[in-house]
Short mmCIF file of C-alpha atoms in Angstrom, two decimals:
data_model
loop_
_atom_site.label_atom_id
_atom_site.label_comp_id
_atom_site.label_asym_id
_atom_site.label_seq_id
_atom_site.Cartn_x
_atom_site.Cartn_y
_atom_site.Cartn_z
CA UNK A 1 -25.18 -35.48 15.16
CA UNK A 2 -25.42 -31.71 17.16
CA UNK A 3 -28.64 -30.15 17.12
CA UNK A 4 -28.74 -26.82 15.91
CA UNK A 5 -29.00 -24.09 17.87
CA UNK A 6 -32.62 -22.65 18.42
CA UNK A 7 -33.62 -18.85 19.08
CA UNK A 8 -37.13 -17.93 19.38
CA UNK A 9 -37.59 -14.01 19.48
CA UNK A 10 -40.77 -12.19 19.56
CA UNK A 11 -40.86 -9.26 17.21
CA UNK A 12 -41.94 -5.87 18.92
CA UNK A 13 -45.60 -4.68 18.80
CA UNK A 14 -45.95 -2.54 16.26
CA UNK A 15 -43.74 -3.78 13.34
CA UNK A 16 -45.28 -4.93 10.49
CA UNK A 17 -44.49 -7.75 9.68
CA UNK A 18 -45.30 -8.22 6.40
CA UNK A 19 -42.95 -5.18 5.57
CA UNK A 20 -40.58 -6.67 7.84
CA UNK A 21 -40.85 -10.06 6.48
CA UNK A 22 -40.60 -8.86 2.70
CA UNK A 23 -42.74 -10.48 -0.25
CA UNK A 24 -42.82 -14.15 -0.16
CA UNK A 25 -40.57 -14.27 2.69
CA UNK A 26 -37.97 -12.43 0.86
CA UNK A 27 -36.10 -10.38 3.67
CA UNK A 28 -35.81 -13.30 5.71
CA UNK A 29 -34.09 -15.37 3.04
CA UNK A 30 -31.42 -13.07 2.48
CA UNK A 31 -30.41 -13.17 6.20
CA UNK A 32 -30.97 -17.03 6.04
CA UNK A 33 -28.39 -17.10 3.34
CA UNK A 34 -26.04 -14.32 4.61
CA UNK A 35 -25.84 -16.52 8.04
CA UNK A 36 -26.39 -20.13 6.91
CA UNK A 37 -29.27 -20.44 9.22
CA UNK A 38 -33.02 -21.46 8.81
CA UNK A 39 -35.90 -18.91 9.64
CA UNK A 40 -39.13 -19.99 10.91
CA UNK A 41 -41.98 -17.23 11.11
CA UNK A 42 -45.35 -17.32 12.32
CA UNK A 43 -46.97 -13.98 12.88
CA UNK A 44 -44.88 -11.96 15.44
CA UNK A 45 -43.06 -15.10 16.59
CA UNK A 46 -39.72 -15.96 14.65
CA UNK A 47 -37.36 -19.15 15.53
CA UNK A 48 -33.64 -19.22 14.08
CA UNK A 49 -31.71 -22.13 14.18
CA UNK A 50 -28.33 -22.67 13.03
CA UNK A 51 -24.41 -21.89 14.31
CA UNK A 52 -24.53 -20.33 17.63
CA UNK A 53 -22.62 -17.09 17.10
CA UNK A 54 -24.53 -17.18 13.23
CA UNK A 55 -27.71 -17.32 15.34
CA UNK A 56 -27.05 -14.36 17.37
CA UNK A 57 -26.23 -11.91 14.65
CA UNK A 58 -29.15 -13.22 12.21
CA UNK A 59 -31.31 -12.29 15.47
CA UNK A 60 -29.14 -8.61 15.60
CA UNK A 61 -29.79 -8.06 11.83
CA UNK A 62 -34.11 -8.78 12.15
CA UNK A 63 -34.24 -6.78 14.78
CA UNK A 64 -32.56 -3.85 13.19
CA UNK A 65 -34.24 -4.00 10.41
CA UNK A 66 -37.66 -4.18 13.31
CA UNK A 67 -36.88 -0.73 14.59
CA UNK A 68 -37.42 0.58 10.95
CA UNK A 69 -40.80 -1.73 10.17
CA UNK A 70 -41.66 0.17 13.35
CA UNK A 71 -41.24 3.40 12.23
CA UNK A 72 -43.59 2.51 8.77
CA UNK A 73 -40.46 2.55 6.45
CA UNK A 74 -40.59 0.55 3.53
CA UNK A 75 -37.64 -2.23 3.47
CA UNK A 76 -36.04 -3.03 0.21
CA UNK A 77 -33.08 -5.71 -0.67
CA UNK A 78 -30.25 -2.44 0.13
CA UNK A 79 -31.87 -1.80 3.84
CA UNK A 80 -31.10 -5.84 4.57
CA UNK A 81 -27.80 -5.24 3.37
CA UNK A 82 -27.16 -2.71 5.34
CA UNK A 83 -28.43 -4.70 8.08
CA UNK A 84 -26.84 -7.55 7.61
CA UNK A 85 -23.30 -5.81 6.81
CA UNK A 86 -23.89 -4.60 10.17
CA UNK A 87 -24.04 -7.28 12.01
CA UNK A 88 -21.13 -8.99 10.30
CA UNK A 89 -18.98 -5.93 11.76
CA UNK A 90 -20.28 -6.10 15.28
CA UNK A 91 -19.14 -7.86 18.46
CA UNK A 92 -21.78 -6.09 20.22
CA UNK A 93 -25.77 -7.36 20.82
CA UNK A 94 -27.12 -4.98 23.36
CA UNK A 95 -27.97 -1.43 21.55
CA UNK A 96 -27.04 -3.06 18.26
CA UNK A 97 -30.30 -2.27 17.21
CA UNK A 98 -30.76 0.93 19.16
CA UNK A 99 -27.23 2.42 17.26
CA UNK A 100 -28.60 1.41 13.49
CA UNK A 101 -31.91 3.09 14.05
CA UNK A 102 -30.36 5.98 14.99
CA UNK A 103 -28.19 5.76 12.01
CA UNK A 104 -31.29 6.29 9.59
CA UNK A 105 -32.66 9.18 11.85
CA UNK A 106 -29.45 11.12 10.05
CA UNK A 107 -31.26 12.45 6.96
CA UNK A 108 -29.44 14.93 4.15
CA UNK A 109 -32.74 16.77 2.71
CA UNK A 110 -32.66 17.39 -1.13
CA UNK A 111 -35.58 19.98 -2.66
CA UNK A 112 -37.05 17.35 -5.70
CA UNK A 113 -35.88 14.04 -4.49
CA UNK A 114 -38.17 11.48 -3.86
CA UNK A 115 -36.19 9.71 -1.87
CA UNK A 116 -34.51 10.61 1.30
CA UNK A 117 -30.75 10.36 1.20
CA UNK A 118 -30.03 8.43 4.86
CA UNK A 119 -26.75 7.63 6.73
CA UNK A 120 -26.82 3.55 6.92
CA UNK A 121 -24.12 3.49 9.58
CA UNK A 122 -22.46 4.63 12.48
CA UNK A 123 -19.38 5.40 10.13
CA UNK A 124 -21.64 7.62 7.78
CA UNK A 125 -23.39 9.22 10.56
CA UNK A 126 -20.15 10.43 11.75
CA UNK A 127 -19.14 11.15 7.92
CA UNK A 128 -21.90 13.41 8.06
CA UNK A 129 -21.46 15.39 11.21
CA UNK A 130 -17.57 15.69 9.89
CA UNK A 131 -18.81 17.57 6.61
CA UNK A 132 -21.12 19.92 8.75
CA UNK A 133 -18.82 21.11 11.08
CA UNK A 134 -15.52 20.82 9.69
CA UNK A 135 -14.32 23.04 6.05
CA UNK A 136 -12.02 20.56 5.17
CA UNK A 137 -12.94 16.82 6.00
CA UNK A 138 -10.54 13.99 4.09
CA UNK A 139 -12.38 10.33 3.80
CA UNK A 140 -10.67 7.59 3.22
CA UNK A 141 -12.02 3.73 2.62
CA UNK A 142 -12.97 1.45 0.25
CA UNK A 143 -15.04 1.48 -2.65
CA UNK A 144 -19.03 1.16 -1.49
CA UNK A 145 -18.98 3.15 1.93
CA UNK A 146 -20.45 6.45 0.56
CA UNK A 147 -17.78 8.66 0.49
CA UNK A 148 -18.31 10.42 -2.56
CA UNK A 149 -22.16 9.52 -2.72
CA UNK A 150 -22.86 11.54 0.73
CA UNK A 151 -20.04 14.05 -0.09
CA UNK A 152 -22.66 14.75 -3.07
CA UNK A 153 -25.21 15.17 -1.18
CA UNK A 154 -24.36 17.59 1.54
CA UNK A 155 -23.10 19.31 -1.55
CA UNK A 156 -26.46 19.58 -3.03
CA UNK A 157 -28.34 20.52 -0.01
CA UNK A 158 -26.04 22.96 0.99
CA UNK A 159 -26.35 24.54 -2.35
CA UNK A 160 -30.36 24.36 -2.12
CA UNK A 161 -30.27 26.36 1.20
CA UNK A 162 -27.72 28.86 -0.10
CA UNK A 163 -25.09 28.23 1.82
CA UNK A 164 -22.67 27.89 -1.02
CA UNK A 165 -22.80 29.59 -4.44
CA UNK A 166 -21.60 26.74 -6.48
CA UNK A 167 -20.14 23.44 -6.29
CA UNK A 168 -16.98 21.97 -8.29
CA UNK A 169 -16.74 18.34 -8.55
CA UNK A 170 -13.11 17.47 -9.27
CA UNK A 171 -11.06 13.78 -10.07
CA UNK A 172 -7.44 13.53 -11.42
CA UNK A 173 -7.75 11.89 -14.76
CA UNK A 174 -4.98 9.58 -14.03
CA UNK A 175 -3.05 7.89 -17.09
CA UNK A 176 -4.43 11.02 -19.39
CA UNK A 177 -1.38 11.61 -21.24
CA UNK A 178 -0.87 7.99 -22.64
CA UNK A 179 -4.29 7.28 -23.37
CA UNK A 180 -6.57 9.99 -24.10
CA UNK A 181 -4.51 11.28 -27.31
CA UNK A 182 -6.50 8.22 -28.68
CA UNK A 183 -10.29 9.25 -27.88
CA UNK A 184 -12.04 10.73 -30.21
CA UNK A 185 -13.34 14.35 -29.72
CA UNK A 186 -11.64 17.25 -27.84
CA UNK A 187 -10.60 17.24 -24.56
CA UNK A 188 -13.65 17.97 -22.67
CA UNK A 189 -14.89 14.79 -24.61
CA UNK A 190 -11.97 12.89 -23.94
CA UNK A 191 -11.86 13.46 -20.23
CA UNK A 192 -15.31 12.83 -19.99
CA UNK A 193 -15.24 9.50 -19.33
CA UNK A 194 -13.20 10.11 -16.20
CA UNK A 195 -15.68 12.53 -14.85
CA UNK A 196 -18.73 9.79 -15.42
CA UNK A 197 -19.16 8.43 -11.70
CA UNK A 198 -19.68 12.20 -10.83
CA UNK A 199 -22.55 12.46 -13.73
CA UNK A 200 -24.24 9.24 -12.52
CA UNK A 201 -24.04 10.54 -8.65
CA UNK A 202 -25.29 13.71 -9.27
CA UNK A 203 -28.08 12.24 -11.71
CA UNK A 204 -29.02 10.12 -9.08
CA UNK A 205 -30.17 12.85 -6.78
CA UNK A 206 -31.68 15.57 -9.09
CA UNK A 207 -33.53 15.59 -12.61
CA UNK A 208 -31.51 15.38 -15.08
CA UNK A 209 -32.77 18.47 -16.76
CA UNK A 210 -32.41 20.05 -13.96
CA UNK A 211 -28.72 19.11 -13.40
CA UNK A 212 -27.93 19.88 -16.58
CA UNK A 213 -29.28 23.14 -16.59
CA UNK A 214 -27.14 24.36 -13.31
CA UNK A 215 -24.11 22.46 -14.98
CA UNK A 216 -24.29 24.80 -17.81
CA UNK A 217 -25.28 28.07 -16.08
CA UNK A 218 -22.05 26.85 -13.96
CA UNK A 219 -23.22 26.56 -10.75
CA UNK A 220 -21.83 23.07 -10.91
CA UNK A 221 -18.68 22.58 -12.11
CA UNK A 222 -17.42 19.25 -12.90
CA UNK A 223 -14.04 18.80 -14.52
CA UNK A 224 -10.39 17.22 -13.93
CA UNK A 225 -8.23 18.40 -11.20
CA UNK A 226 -5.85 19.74 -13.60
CA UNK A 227 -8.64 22.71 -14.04
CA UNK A 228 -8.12 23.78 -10.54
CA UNK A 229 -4.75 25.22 -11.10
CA UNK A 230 -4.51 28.86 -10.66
CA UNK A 231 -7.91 29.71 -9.44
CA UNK A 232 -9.24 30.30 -6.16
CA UNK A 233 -12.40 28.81 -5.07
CA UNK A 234 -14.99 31.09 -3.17
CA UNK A 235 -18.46 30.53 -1.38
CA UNK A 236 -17.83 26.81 -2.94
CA UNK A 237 -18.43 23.49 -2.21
CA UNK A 238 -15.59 21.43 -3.35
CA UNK A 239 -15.42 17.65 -3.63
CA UNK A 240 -12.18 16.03 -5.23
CA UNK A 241 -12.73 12.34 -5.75
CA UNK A 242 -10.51 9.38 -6.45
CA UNK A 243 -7.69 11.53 -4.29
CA UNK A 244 -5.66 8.65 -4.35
CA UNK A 245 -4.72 9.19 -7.63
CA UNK A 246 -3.28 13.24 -6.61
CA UNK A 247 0.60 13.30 -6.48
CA UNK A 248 1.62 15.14 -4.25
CA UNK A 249 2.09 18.71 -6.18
CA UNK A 250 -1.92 18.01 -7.41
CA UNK A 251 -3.00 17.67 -3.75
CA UNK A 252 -0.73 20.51 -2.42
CA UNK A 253 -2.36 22.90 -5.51
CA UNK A 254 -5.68 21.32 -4.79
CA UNK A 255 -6.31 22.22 -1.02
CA UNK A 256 -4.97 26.12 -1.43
CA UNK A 257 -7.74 26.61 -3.48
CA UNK A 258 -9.84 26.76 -0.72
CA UNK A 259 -11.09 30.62 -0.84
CA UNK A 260 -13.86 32.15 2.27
CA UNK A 261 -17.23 30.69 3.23
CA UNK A 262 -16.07 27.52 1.11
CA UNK A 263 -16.03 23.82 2.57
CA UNK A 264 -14.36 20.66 0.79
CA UNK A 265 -14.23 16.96 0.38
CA UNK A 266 -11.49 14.69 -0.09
CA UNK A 267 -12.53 11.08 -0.96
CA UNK A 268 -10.19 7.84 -1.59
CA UNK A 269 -9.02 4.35 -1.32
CA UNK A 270 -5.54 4.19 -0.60
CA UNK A 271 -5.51 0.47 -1.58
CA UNK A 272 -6.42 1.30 -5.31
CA UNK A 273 -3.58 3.72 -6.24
CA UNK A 274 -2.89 3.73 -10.13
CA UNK A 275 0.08 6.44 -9.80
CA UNK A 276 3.26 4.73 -11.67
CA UNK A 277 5.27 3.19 -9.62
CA UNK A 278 7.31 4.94 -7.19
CA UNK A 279 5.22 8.12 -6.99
CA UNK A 280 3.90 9.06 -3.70
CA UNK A 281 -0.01 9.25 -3.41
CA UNK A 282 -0.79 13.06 -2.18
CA UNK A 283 -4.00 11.73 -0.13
CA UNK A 284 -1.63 9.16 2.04
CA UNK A 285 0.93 11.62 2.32
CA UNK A 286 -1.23 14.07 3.78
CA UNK A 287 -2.61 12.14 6.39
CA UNK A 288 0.79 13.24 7.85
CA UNK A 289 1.29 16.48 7.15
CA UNK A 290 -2.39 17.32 7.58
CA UNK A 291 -3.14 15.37 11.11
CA UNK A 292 -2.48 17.90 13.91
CA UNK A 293 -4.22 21.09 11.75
CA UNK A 294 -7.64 22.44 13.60
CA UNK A 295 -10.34 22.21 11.43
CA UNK A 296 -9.82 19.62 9.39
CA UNK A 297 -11.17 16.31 10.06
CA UNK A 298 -9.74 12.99 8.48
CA UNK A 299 -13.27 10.32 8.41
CA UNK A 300 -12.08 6.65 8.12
CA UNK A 301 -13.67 3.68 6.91
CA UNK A 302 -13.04 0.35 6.39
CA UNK A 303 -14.40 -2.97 4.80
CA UNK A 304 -16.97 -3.27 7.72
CA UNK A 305 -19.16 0.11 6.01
CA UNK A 306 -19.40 -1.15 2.85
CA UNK A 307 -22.78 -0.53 1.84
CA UNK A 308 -23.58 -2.25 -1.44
CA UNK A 309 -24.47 -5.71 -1.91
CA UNK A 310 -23.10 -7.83 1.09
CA UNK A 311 -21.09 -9.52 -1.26
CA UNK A 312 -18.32 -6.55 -1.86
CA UNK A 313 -17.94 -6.43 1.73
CA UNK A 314 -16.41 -9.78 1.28
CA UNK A 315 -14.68 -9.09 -1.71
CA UNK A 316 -12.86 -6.34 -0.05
CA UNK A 317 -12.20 -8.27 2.95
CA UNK A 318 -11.20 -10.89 0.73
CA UNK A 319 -8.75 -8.80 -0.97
CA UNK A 320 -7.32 -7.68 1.93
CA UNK A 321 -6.54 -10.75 2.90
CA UNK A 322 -4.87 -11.53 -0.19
CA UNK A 323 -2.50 -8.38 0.15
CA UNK A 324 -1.62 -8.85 3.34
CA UNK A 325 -0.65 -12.52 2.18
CA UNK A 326 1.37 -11.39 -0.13
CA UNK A 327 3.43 -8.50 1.95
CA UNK A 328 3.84 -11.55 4.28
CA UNK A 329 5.72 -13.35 1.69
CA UNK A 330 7.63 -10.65 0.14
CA UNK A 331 9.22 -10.34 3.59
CA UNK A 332 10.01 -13.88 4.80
#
């Protein structure tokens, strides 16, 4: 039978290991199972074994998650996701580690927040830089890569310095007419439900009292796209979510809105239109008209920046794969 391949590393002075390590071991476990290799630790000195190739990136994703040990950061469960959804997406060993630690350098600072709000990948980082120097910026990728999440946060912090007066949060409440009629409530209560992901987002980032308080003052606005119509939006930040759902008309309506000193966000998954059938999605539509414009920026990412739990990075992928199956059938 083959022996398993053996790495021995020596983790950089100055990491601490125990953070780096996690409780009982923990950190190390996850990449065991991520990679289907066996971890070995003794003070500063690790030894891998396993798969070649499932060697090399369980040795990319410890030391990533070195350079931040390093730096005195605390390392939870999400941080080794990152990490290790990282190194599942990379060809790439030399500056592997270099590029993610730079990645967490890009920090969007919220007044009241505990917790600093931190690009996790090269495809955020860039997200980020988009938003900052572009007025319109369109993202589109699947669910888990931080569109909307970061979207929300530049919001906020752009808000917090003054930048902006006020920002709308906006999603098309698709399928409205056949099934809210049968909600109870009116139809801020109806559409409510719609508008949720925006709450918890926004929740997540300031007190709720205090979010509540600007939400009724109206210096944040969160409501269906349909509310748009007719107005124009000044010294705003603007973030329409779920854009895949816009028809054409709604997206057309939606982006000459924009009045002066105002900046928006476009976020969707073109894989998880719900339009009926035969209706054009506005956001993949515009990725045609919209392409050659100066000043606004289309930010793209795919199953390799999901961010969650490692294992909807392969559920996407998976899922993919299944669609593409299919296509390939419906054609032969």
């Amino acid at each position: 039978m083959k022996k398993p391949y053996r790495q021995k590393i020596e983790i950089e002075k100055g990491s601490d290991t125990a953070v780096l390590y996690g409780s009982y071991d923990r950190n190390l476990k996850m990449i065991e199972e991520a990679f289907s290799v066996k971890i070995t630790a003794r003070g500063e000195a690790v030894t891998i074994e396993g798969n070649r190739t499932e060697v090399a990136k369980a040795e990319q994703t410890l030391k990533k998650i070195a350079t931040l040990a390093k730096d005195g950061r605390q390392i939870g469960p999400t941080d080794i996701g990152y990490a290790i959804n990282a190194s599942m997406a990379s060809d790439k060993v030399e500056n592997d580690a270099k590029d993610f630690h730079q990645s967490y350098q890009e920090t969007i600072p919220i007044l009241g927040n505990a917790k600093s709000i931190t690009a996790k990948s090269s495809a955020q980082k860039t997200y980020i830089d988009h938003i900052r120097h572009h007025d319109i910026v369109i993202s589109i990728g699947p669910a888990g890569t931080g569109k909307t999440y970061l979207a929300m946060a530049m919001a906020i912090s752009a808000y917090q310095k003054k930048l902006v007066n006020r920002i709308i949060l906006a999603r098309p409440a698709v399928e409205a007419g056949e099934r809210l009629g049968f909600l109870p409530g009116d139809l801020v209560e109806k559409i409510n439900p719609y508008l949720r992901p925006l709450y918890d987002a926004l929740y997540d980032m300031m007190k709720v009292e205090q979010a509540d308080r600007l939400v009724e003052r109206g210096d944040i606005e969160i409501a269906p796209l349909a509310f748009m119509r007719g107005r124009t939006l000044h010294d705003s930040f603007i973030i329409l979510d779920e854009a895949q759902n816009t028809t054409s008309e709604q997206m057309k309506m939606f982006l000459t809105r924009l009045g002066p000193h105002s900046k928006a966000v476009i976020t969707g998954d073109i894989t998880q239109v719900d339009l009926p059938n035969g209706q054009l999605s506005g956001l993949i539509e515009i990725q045609q008209i919209l392409k050659d414009i100066d000043g606004i920026q289309f930010s793209y990412f795919t199953e390799k920046d999901v961010v969650r739990h490692p294992l909807v990075q392969k559920i996407v992928r998976a899922y993919a794969g299944y669609e593409d199956n299919r296509r390939k059938q419906g054609s032969a």
